[in-house]
Coordinates of C-alpha atoms and ligand atoms in Angstrom, one line a residue:
X1 CA 188.3 -18.2 59.2
X2 CA 187.1 -21.4 60.6
X3 CA 188.9 -24.7 61.3
X4 CA 189.8 -26.8 58.3
X5 CA 192.0 -29.9 57.7
X6 CA 193.4 -31.7 54.7
X7 CA 195.6 -34.8 54.3
X8 CA 197.0 -36.9 57.2
X9 CA 198.5 -35.8 60.5
X10 CA 199.0 -37.3 64.0
X11 CA 196.1 -37.3 66.5
X12 CA 198.1 -35.3 69.0
X13 CA 200.0 -32.2 68.0
X14 CA 203.8 -32.1 68.5
X15 CA 204.1 -35.9 68.7
X16 CA 206.0 -38.4 66.5
X17 CA 204.6 -38.8 63.0
X18 CA 206.6 -41.0 60.6
X19 CA 207.0 -41.3 56.9
X20 CA 206.6 -44.7 55.2
X21 CA 210.5 -45.0 55.3
X22 CA 210.5 -44.6 59.1
X23 CA 211.9 -41.0 59.1
X24 CA 210.0 -38.3 61.0
X25 CA 207.8 -35.9 59.0
X26 CA 208.8 -32.3 59.8
X27 CA 206.2 -30.3 61.7
X28 CA 205.8 -26.5 61.0
X29 CA 203.7 -24.0 62.8
X30 CA 202.4 -21.5 60.3
X31 CA 201.2 -18.6 62.5
X32 CA 200.2 -15.0 62.4
X33 CA 201.2 -12.4 65.1
X34 CA 204.0 -14.6 66.4
X35 CA 202.4 -17.4 68.5
X36 CA 199.4 -15.3 69.5
X37 CA 197.2 -15.2 66.3
X38 CA 195.6 -17.8 64.0
X39 CA 197.8 -20.6 62.9
X40 CA 197.9 -24.0 61.1
X41 CA 200.2 -27.0 61.8
X42 CA 201.8 -28.4 58.6
X43 CA 203.6 -31.8 58.2
X44 CA 206.4 -31.7 55.5
X45 CA 208.1 -34.7 53.9
X46 CA 211.3 -32.7 54.0
X47 CA 212.4 -30.0 56.5
X48 CA 211.3 -26.7 54.9
X49 CA 214.6 -25.1 56.1
X50 CA 216.9 -27.2 53.8
X51 CA 217.6 -24.6 51.2
X52 CA 220.4 -25.4 48.7
X53 CA 221.1 -21.9 47.4
X54 CA 220.0 -18.3 47.9
X55 CA 220.3 -15.6 45.3
X56 CA 219.4 -11.9 45.3
X57 CA 216.5 -11.1 43.0
X58 CA 215.2 -8.0 41.3
X59 CA 214.2 -4.8 43.2
X60 CA 210.5 -4.0 43.1
X61 CA 210.4 -0.3 42.1
X62 CA 207.2 1.8 42.5
X63 CA 207.7 5.2 40.9
X64 CA 205.3 7.8 42.3
X65 CA 203.5 10.3 40.0
X66 CA 204.2 13.6 41.7
X67 CA 201.4 15.4 40.0
X68 CA 201.0 18.0 42.8
X69 CA 197.3 18.4 42.1
X70 CA 194.2 17.3 44.1
X71 CA 191.7 15.9 41.5
X72 CA 189.7 12.9 40.5
X73 CA 191.3 10.3 38.2
X74 CA 190.0 7.8 35.7
X75 CA 192.4 5.1 34.6
X76 CA 191.6 3.4 31.4
X77 CA 192.9 -0.2 31.7
X78 CA 190.8 -2.0 29.0
X79 CA 193.5 -1.9 26.4
X80 CA 196.5 -2.9 28.6
X81 CA 198.6 -5.5 26.9
X82 CA 199.3 -8.8 28.6
X83 CA 202.7 -8.8 30.1
X84 CA 204.8 -11.1 32.4
X85 CA 203.5 -13.8 34.6
X86 CA 200.9 -13.6 37.5
X87 CA 203.6 -12.1 39.8
X88 CA 206.1 -10.3 37.6
X89 CA 203.3 -8.9 35.4
X90 CA 201.7 -6.9 38.3
X91 CA 201.5 -3.2 37.6
X92 CA 201.1 -1.0 40.7
X93 CA 198.8 2.0 40.0
X94 CA 197.9 3.3 43.5
X95 CA 199.6 2.9 46.9
X96 CA 200.1 4.1 50.4
X97 CA 201.6 2.5 53.5
X98 CA 198.6 0.2 54.0
X99 CA 197.9 -1.2 50.5
X100 CA 199.4 -1.4 47.0
X101 CA 196.8 -1.8 44.3
X102 CA 198.0 -3.4 41.1
X103 CA 196.6 -4.8 37.8
X104 CA 197.9 -7.8 36.1
X105 CA 197.1 -9.4 32.7
X106 CA 199.5 -12.4 32.8
X107 CA 200.9 -13.7 29.6
X108 CA 203.5 -16.3 30.8
X109 CA 203.4 -19.3 33.1
X110 CA 205.1 -19.1 36.5
X111 CA 208.1 -21.5 36.4
X112 CA 208.7 -20.9 40.1
X113 CA 206.8 -20.8 43.4
X114 CA 206.1 -17.5 45.1
X115 CA 205.7 -16.3 48.7
X116 CA 204.9 -12.8 49.9
X117 CA 207.1 -12.8 52.9
X118 CA 205.6 -9.8 54.6
X119 CA 202.1 -8.9 53.4
X120 CA 198.7 -10.5 52.9
X121 CA 197.3 -10.5 49.4
X122 CA 193.9 -10.3 47.9
X123 CA 193.5 -11.2 44.3
X124 CA 190.3 -10.5 42.4
X125 CA 190.0 -12.7 39.3
X126 CA 188.2 -10.5 36.7
X127 CA 188.8 -12.8 33.8
X128 CA 190.4 -16.2 33.6
X129 CA 190.2 -19.8 35.0
X130 CA 192.7 -22.1 36.4
X131 CA 193.9 -22.9 39.9
X132 CA 196.1 -21.8 42.7
X133 CA 198.4 -24.6 44.1
X134 CA 199.8 -23.9 47.6
X135 CA 201.2 -25.9 50.5
X136 CA 197.6 -26.0 51.7
X137 CA 196.3 -27.7 48.6
X138 CA 194.5 -26.6 45.5
X139 CA 191.9 -23.8 45.0
X140 CA 190.2 -23.9 41.6
X141 CA 189.8 -20.4 40.2
X142 CA 187.0 -18.8 38.2
X143 CA 185.9 -15.2 37.3
X144 CA 184.8 -12.9 40.1
X145 CA 186.8 -14.9 42.7
X146 CA 188.4 -13.0 45.6
X147 CA 191.4 -15.1 46.7
X148 CA 192.7 -14.2 50.2
X149 CA 196.3 -15.3 50.7
X150 CA 197.9 -15.0 54.2
X151 CA 201.4 -13.8 54.2
X152 CA 204.0 -16.6 54.1
X153 CA 201.9 -18.8 51.8
X154 CA 204.0 -20.6 49.2
X155 CA 202.0 -20.8 45.9
X156 CA 201.7 -20.8 42.2
X157 CA 198.9 -19.4 40.0
X158 CA 198.2 -21.5 36.9
X159 CA 195.7 -20.3 34.3
X160 CA 194.1 -22.6 31.8
X161 CA 192.7 -19.7 29.8
X162 CA 194.4 -17.2 27.5
X163 CA 192.5 -14.1 28.4
X164 CA 193.3 -13.4 32.1
X165 CA 192.9 -10.2 34.2
X166 CA 193.4 -9.6 37.9
X167 CA 193.2 -6.8 40.4
X168 CA 195.5 -7.2 43.4
X169 CA 195.8 -5.7 46.9
X170 CA 199.1 -6.1 48.6
X171 CA 198.1 -5.5 52.2
X172 CA 200.4 -4.4 55.0
X173 CA 197.8 -5.6 57.6
X174 CA 195.9 -8.8 57.7
X175 CA 192.8 -9.1 55.5
X176 CA 189.6 -10.6 57.0
X177 CA 185.8 -10.3 57.1
X178 CA 184.1 -7.4 58.8
X179 CA 183.8 -8.1 62.5
X180 CA 180.2 -7.1 62.6
X181 CA 179.3 -10.1 60.3
X182 CA 180.6 -12.7 62.8
X183 CA 179.6 -13.9 66.2
X184 CA 181.9 -14.0 69.2
X185 CA 182.6 -17.7 68.2
X186 CA 183.5 -16.7 64.7
X187 CA 180.3 -17.9 62.9
X188 CA 178.8 -15.7 60.2
X189 CA 175.6 -14.2 61.6
X190 CA 172.2 -13.7 59.9
X191 CA 173.0 -10.1 59.1
X192 CA 176.0 -11.0 57.0
X193 CA 175.5 -10.9 53.2
X194 CA 177.3 -14.3 52.9
X195 CA 178.2 -17.2 55.1
X196 CA 180.5 -20.3 55.5
X197 CA 178.8 -22.1 52.6
X198 CA 179.9 -19.4 50.2
X199 CA 183.6 -19.8 51.1
X200 CA 185.8 -22.2 49.2
X201 CA 188.7 -23.8 51.0
X202 CA 191.8 -25.8 49.7
X203 CA 191.2 -29.3 48.5
X204 CA 193.3 -32.2 47.1
X205 CA 195.9 -32.6 45.6
X206 CA 198.1 -31.6 48.4
X207 CA 201.5 -33.5 48.6
X208 CA 203.6 -33.1 45.4
X209 CA 206.4 -35.6 45.7
X210 CA 209.1 -34.4 43.2
X211 CA 212.9 -34.1 43.3
X212 CA 215.0 -31.9 41.1
X213 CA 215.7 -28.1 41.4
X214 CA 212.7 -26.0 42.5
X215 CA 212.8 -22.2 42.8
X216 CA 210.9 -20.2 45.4
X217 CA 210.8 -16.4 45.0
X218 CA 210.2 -14.6 48.3
X219 CA 209.1 -11.0 48.2
X220 CA 210.3 -9.0 51.2
X221 CA 211.4 -5.4 51.8
X222 CA 211.1 -4.2 48.3
X223 CA 212.8 -7.0 46.4
X224 CA 212.7 -10.6 45.4
X225 CA 214.9 -13.3 47.0
X226 CA 215.4 -16.5 45.1
X227 CA 215.6 -19.7 47.1
X228 CA 216.4 -23.1 45.5
X229 CA 215.5 -26.5 46.9
X230 CA 216.2 -30.1 45.8
X231 CA 212.6 -31.1 46.3
X232 CA 209.2 -29.6 45.5
X233 CA 208.5 -27.2 48.4
X234 CA 204.8 -28.2 48.2
X235 CA 205.6 -31.4 50.2
X236 CA 203.0 -31.1 52.9
X237 CA 201.2 -34.4 53.5
X238 CA 198.7 -32.9 55.9
X239 CA 197.7 -29.8 57.9
X240 CA 195.0 -28.4 60.1
X241 CA 194.2 -25.0 61.6
X242 CA 192.7 -21.6 61.0
X243 CA 195.2 -19.9 58.7
X244 CA 195.1 -20.8 55.0
X245 CA 194.1 -19.2 51.7
X246 CA 190.5 -19.3 50.7
X247 CA 188.1 -17.9 48.1
X248 CA 184.9 -15.9 48.2
X249 CA 183.2 -15.3 44.8
X250 CA 181.7 -11.9 44.3
X251 CA 178.5 -13.4 42.8
X252 CA 177.8 -15.1 46.1
X253 CA 177.4 -11.7 47.8
X254 CA 173.7 -11.1 48.7
X255 CA 173.1 -7.4 48.5
X256 CA 171.4 -5.5 51.4
X257 CA 168.7 -3.1 50.1
X258 CA 166.4 -0.5 51.6
X259 CA 163.5 1.8 51.0
X260 CA 166.0 4.7 50.4
X261 CA 169.6 4.7 49.2
X262 CA 171.9 2.5 51.3
X263 CA 175.5 3.7 52.0
X264 CA 178.6 1.8 50.8
X265 CA 179.1 -0.1 54.1
X266 CA 176.2 -2.4 53.1
X267 CA 178.5 -3.6 50.3
X268 CA 181.5 -4.3 52.6
X269 CA 183.1 -7.7 51.9
X270 CA 186.5 -7.5 53.6
X271 CA 188.3 -5.3 56.1
X272 CA 192.0 -4.7 56.6
X273 CA 194.1 -2.1 58.5
X274 CA 193.1 1.4 57.4
X275 CA 191.0 0.3 54.4
X276 CA 187.9 -1.8 53.3
X277 CA 186.9 -3.7 50.2
X278 CA 183.3 -3.6 49.0
X279 CA 181.4 -5.5 46.3
X280 CA 178.7 -3.7 44.2
X281 CA 176.5 -6.5 42.8
X282 CA 173.2 -6.7 40.9
X283 CA 170.3 -5.7 43.2
X284 CA 166.8 -4.3 43.4
X285 CA 166.7 -0.6 43.7
X286 CA 165.3 1.4 46.7
X287 CA 161.5 1.0 47.0
X288 CA 160.3 4.2 48.7
X289 CA 157.7 5.7 46.3
X290 CA 159.9 8.8 46.0
X291 CA 163.2 7.1 46.2
X292 CA 166.2 8.3 44.2
X293 CA 168.3 5.1 43.5
X294 CA 171.4 7.1 42.3
X295 CA 173.8 8.0 45.2
X296 CA 173.9 11.5 46.6
X297 CA 177.0 13.7 46.2
X298 CA 179.4 12.9 49.0
X299 CA 182.6 14.3 50.4
X300 CA 185.0 11.5 51.5
X301 CA 186.7 13.9 53.9
X302 CA 188.5 11.1 55.6
X303 CA 189.1 8.6 52.8
X304 CA 190.1 8.0 49.3
X305 CA 187.7 5.9 47.1
X306 CA 188.7 3.6 44.4
X307 CA 186.2 1.9 42.1
X308 CA 187.1 -0.9 39.7
X309 CA 184.3 -1.4 37.2
X310 CA 183.9 -5.2 36.5
X311 CA 180.7 -5.7 34.5
X312 CA 177.3 -4.1 33.6
X313 CA 176.1 -0.5 33.3
X314 CA 177.2 1.5 36.3
X315 CA 174.2 3.7 37.0
X316 CA 175.8 6.8 38.5
X317 CA 178.7 7.1 36.0
X318 CA 179.0 8.1 32.4
X319 CA 182.2 7.5 30.4
X320 CA 183.5 4.6 32.4
X321 CA 184.1 1.4 30.5
X322 CA 185.1 -2.2 31.1
X323 CA 187.9 -2.4 33.6
X324 CA 187.9 1.4 34.2
X325 CA 189.3 2.4 37.6
X326 CA 188.3 5.7 39.2
X327 CA 190.1 7.3 42.1
X328 CA 188.1 9.9 44.1
X329 CA 190.5 11.4 46.7
X330 CA 189.4 12.6 50.1
X331 CA 188.9 16.4 50.6
X332 CA 186.8 17.1 47.6
X333 CA 183.2 15.9 46.8
X334 CA 182.2 13.5 44.1
X335 CA 178.8 12.2 43.0
X336 CA 176.6 11.0 40.2
X337 CA 177.2 12.4 36.7
X338 CA 174.6 14.9 35.4
X339 CA 171.5 13.2 34.1
X340 CA 172.1 9.9 36.0
X341 CA 170.0 11.0 39.0
X342 CA 166.8 11.7 37.0
X343 CA 167.5 8.6 34.9
X344 CA 167.7 6.4 37.9
X345 CA 164.2 7.3 39.2
X346 CA 161.7 4.6 38.6
X347 CA 164.3 2.0 37.6
X348 CA 163.8 -1.4 39.1
X349 CA 167.3 -2.6 39.6
X350 CA 170.9 -2.7 38.4
X351 CA 173.1 -5.3 36.8
X352 CA 176.4 -3.6 37.8
X353 CA 179.4 -5.4 39.3
X354 CA 182.3 -3.3 40.8
X355 CA 185.0 -3.6 43.4
X356 CA 185.4 -0.6 45.8
X357 CA 188.5 0.0 47.9
X358 CA 188.1 2.8 50.4
X359 CA 191.3 3.8 52.2
X360 CA 191.5 5.9 55.3
X361 CA 194.9 7.4 54.4
X362 CA 195.6 9.2 51.0
X363 CA 196.6 7.1 48.0
X364 CA 199.4 8.0 45.6
X365 CA 199.3 7.4 41.9
X366 CA 202.3 5.8 40.1
X367 CA 203.9 6.7 36.8
X368 CA 202.2 3.6 35.4
X369 CA 198.9 5.1 36.3
X370 CA 199.8 8.3 34.6
X371 CA 200.0 6.4 31.3
X372 CA 196.4 5.2 31.8
X373 CA 194.9 8.5 33.0
X374 CA 191.9 10.2 31.3
X375 CA 192.8 13.8 31.9
X376 CA 189.3 14.9 30.9
X377 CA 187.6 13.1 33.8
X378 CA 187.8 15.8 36.5
X379 CA 185.6 18.0 34.3
X380 CA 183.2 15.3 33.2
X381 CA 180.5 16.5 35.7
X382 CA 180.1 19.7 33.5
X383 CA 180.6 18.3 30.0
X384 CA 177.9 15.7 30.4
X385 CA 175.2 18.2 31.5
Ligands
LIG401 FE1 181.6 7.5 46.1

């Protein structure tokens, strides 16, 4: 990310900066990789260390589905019932040591602040509007937003709509843009399918001046930890730096097309340790006179492939529906459903939107995923012939 600033701060870092009452503001370095990575400098009204009470919170249990079978999966999530709040309502369906993939249809308001104390998060807003309020300011939310949240960010998600749906990646490694899209100086280059103008950064309001009792739930090492303060922890009056949450909307992705079928890396949007996130967006089809727009069969020998179907008619699949999620594990081939190859010839373009998550280590399904599984899917390449 690039340099951004909001609010007020001293001209020189690590120098005296005083509140209207003459007390010093408290400076905090919010940094990745110790003191060696990207960072921001924040100025708090109260010292962020002045916690009044700490309580143990709930354990976060992920129960694996030990199916013992290598096969394709299709999770039907359309009819999931809203449950919990934007944090407690997250249902993990796939996981490995690099990423946990969850769905969430929040029903309740968050009456606390939240911080992921060890992992970055990427939240895809499928349905819903509202805002995310963090110590870096406010990010208004709308459908198809990808929110990237660095570990350690204190925030609350607030929806102003009733029908809300999110896809979440809890990421062991940091999430960023593909290195091949940016110059040595960090600027998006002409070959990138998006650029700085497509990225939304935090804005006012920033400083929330409130006293009372405020709860912060920190997620770390498989459980929540409840911290209580006598002031609103979003008490930052100003900050600047390179580490902060931001938003890229999937509809701002400009697809890269060719005369013949282009492989998934042209859809890449984010990269993280051992996995990538791609955006399939409406685009013109391949324009070679004999082109076959549908993808060829492929064996993801080294990776698992997850597709979350967002909107439109996905041209290579039959039987998938709104918010379907398919998991094609490495080691076996997958490809277009019968009939879709012929049907794609001569078509001008597609209106599909989908999020793809390709992991380089195997994913495991959870018992929650078992409840959503369409057991017929592995045989759908025959039945649809
Ligand atoms: Fe694929």
